[in-house]
XYZ file of N, CA, C and O in Angstrom:
368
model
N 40.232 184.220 210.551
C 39.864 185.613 210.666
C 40.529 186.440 209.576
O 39.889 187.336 209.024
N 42.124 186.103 209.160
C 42.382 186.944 208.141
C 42.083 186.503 206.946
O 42.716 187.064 206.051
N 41.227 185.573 206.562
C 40.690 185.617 205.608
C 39.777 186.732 205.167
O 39.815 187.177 204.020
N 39.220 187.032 205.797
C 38.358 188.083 205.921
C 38.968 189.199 204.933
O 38.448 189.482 203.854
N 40.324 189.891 205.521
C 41.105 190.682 204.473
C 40.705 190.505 203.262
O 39.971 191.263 202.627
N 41.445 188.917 202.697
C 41.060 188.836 201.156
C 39.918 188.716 200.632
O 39.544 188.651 199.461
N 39.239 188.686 201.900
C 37.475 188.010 201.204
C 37.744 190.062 200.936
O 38.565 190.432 200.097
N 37.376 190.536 201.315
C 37.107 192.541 201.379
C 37.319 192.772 199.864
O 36.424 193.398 199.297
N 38.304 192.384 199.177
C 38.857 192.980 197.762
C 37.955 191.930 196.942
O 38.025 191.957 195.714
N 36.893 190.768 197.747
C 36.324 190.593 196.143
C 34.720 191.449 196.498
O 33.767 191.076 195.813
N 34.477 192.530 197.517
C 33.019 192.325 197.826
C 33.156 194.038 196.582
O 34.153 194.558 196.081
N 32.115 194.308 196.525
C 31.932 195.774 195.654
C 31.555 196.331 196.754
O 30.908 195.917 197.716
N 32.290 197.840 196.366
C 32.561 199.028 197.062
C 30.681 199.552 197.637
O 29.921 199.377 196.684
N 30.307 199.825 198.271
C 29.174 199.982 199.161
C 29.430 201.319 199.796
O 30.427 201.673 200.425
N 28.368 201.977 199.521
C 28.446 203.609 200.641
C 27.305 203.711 201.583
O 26.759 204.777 201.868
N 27.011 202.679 201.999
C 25.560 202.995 203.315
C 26.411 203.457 204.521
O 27.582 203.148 204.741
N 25.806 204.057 205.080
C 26.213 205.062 206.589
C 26.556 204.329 207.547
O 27.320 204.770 208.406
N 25.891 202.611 207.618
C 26.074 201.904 208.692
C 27.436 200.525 208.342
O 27.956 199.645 209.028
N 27.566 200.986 206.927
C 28.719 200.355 206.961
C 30.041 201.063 206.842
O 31.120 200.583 206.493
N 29.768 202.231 207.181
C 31.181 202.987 206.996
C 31.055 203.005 208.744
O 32.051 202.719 209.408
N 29.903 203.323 209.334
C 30.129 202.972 210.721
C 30.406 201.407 211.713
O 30.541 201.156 212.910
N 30.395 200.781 210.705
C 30.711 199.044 211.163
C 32.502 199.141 211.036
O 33.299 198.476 211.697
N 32.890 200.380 209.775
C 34.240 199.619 209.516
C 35.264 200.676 210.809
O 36.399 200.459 211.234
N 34.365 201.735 211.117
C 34.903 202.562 211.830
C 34.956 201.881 212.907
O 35.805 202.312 213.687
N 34.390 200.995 213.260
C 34.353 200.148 214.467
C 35.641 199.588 214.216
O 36.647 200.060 214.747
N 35.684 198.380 213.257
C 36.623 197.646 213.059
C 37.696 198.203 213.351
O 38.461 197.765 214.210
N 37.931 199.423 212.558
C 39.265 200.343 212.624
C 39.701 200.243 214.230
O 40.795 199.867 214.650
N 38.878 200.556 214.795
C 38.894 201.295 216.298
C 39.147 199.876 217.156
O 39.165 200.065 218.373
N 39.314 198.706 216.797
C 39.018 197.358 217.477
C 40.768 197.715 218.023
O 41.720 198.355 217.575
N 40.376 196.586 219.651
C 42.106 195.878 220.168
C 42.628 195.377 219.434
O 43.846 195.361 219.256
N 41.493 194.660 218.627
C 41.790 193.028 217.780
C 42.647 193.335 216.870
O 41.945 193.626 215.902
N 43.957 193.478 216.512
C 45.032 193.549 215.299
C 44.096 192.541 214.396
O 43.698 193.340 213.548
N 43.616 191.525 214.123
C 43.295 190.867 212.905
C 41.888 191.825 212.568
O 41.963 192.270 211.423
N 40.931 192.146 213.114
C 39.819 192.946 213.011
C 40.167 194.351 212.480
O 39.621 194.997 211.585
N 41.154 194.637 213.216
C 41.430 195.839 212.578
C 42.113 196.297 211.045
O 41.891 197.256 210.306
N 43.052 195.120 210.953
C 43.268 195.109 209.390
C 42.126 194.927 208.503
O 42.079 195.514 207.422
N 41.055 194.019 208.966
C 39.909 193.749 207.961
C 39.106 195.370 207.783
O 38.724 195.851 206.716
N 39.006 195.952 209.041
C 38.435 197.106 208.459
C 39.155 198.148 207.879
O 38.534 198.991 207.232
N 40.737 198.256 208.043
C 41.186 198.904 207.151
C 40.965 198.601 205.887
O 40.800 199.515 205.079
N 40.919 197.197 205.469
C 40.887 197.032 204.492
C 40.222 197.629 203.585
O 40.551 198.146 202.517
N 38.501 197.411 204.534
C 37.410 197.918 203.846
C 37.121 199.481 203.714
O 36.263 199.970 202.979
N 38.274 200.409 204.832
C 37.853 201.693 204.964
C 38.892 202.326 203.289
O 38.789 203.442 202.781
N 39.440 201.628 202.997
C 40.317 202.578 201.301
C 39.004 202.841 200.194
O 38.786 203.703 199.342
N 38.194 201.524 200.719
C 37.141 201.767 199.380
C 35.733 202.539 199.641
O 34.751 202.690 198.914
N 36.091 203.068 201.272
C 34.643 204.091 201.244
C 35.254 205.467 201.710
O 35.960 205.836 202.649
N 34.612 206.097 200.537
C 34.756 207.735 200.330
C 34.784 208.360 202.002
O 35.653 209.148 202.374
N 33.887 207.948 202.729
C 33.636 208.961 204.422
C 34.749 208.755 204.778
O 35.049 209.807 205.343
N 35.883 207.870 204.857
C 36.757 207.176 206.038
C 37.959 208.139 205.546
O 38.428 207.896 204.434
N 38.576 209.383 206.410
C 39.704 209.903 206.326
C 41.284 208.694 205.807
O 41.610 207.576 206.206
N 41.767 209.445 204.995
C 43.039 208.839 204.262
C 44.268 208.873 205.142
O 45.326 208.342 204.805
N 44.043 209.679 206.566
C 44.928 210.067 207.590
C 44.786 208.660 208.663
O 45.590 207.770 208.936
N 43.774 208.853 208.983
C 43.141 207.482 209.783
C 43.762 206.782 209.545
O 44.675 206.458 210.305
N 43.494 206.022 207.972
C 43.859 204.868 207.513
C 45.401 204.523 207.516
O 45.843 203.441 207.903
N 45.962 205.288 207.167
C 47.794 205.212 207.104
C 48.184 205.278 208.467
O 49.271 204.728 208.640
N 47.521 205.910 209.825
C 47.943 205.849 211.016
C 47.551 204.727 211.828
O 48.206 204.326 212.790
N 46.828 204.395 211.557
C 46.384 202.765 211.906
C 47.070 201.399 211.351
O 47.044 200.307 211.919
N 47.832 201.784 209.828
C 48.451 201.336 209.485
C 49.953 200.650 209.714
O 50.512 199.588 209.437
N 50.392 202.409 210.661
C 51.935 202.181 210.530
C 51.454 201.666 211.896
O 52.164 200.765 212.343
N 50.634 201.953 212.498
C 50.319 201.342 214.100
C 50.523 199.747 214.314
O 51.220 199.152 215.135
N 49.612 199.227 213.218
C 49.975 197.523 212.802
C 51.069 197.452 212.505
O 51.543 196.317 212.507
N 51.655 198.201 212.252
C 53.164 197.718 212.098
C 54.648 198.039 212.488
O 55.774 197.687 212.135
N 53.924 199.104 213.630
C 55.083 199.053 214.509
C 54.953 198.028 216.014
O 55.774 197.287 216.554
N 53.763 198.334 216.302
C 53.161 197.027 217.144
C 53.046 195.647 217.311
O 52.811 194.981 218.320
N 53.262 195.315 216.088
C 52.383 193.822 216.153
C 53.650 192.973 215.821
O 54.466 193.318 214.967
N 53.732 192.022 216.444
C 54.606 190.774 216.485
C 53.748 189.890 215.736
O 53.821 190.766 214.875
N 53.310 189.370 215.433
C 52.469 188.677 214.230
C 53.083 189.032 213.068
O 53.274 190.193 212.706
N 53.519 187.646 212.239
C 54.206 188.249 211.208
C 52.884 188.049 209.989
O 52.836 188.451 208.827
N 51.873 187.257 210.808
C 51.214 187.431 209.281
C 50.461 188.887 209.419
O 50.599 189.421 208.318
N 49.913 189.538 210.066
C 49.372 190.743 210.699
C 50.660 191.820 209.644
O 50.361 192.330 208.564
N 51.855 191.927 210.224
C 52.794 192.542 209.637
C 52.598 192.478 207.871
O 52.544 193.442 207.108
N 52.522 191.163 207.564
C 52.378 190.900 205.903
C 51.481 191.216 205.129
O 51.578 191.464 203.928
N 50.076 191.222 206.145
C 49.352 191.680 205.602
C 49.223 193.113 205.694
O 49.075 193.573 204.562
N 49.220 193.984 206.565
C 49.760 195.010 206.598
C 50.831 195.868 205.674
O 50.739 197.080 205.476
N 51.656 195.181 205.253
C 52.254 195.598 204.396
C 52.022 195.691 202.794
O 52.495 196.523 202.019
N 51.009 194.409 202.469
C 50.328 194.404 201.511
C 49.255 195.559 201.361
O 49.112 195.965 200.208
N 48.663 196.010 202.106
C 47.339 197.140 202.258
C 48.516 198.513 201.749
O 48.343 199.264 200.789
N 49.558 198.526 202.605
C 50.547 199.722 201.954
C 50.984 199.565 200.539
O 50.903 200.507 199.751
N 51.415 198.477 200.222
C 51.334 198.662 198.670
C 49.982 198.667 198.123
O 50.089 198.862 196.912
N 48.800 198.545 198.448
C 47.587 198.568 197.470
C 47.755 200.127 197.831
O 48.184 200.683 196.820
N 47.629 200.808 198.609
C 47.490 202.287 198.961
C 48.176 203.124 198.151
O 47.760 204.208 197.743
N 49.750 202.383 197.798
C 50.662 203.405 197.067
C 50.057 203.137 195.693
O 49.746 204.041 194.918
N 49.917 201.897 195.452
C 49.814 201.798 193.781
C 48.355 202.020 193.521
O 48.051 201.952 192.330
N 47.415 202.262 194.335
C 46.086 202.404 193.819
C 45.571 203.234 192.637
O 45.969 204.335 193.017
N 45.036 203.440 191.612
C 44.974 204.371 190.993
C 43.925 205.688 191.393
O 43.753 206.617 190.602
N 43.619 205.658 192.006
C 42.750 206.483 193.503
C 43.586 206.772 194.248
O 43.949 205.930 195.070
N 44.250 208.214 194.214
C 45.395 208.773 195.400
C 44.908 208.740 196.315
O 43.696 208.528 196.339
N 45.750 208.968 197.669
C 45.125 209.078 199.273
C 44.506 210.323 198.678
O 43.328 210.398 198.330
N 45.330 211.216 198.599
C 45.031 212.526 198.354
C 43.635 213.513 197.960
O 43.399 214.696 198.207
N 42.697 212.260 197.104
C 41.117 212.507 196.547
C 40.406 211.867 197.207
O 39.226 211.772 196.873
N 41.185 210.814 199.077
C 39.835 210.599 199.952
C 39.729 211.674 200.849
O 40.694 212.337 201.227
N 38.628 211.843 201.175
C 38.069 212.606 201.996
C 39.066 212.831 203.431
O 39.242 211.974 204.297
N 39.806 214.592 203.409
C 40.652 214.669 203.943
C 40.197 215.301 205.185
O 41.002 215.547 206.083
């Protein structure tokens, strides 16, 4: 399942309505591994608040006993800081 994560960073960025509503799902999942995959995918679409994403974030990682969940998680925070796309210019 967490493959999925890395599969996300090779697909190209996509703006259809029903996939920003698939990832909003994801986001919204119990599933800690589901939910990282759609974070993943929510940095690279413009609709998905930059607030969301970082609170769902620290959520995986104050929560989750899974250390790969945690790792990967922590990896999505460094793509976030170093992105050259600030939080700041997604849709606030």
């Amino acid at each position: 399942m967490l493959e999925l994560v890395d599969a996300a960073d090779k697909l190209p960025p996509m703006d259809y309505r029903n996939v920003e509503n698939l990832v909003l799902e994801l986001i919204r999942s119990d599933n800690p591994g589901l939910k990282l995959v759609g974070l993943k995918f929510a940095k690279s679409i413009p609709g998905i608040r930059a607030e969301e994403v970082i609170r769902e974030v620290l959520g995986l990682l104050l929560n989750s006993n899974n250390p790969v969940i945690v790792d990967k998680a922590l990896d999505l925070v460094f793509e976030i800081l170093t992105s050259p796309i600030p939080p700041s210019a997604w849709r606030m």
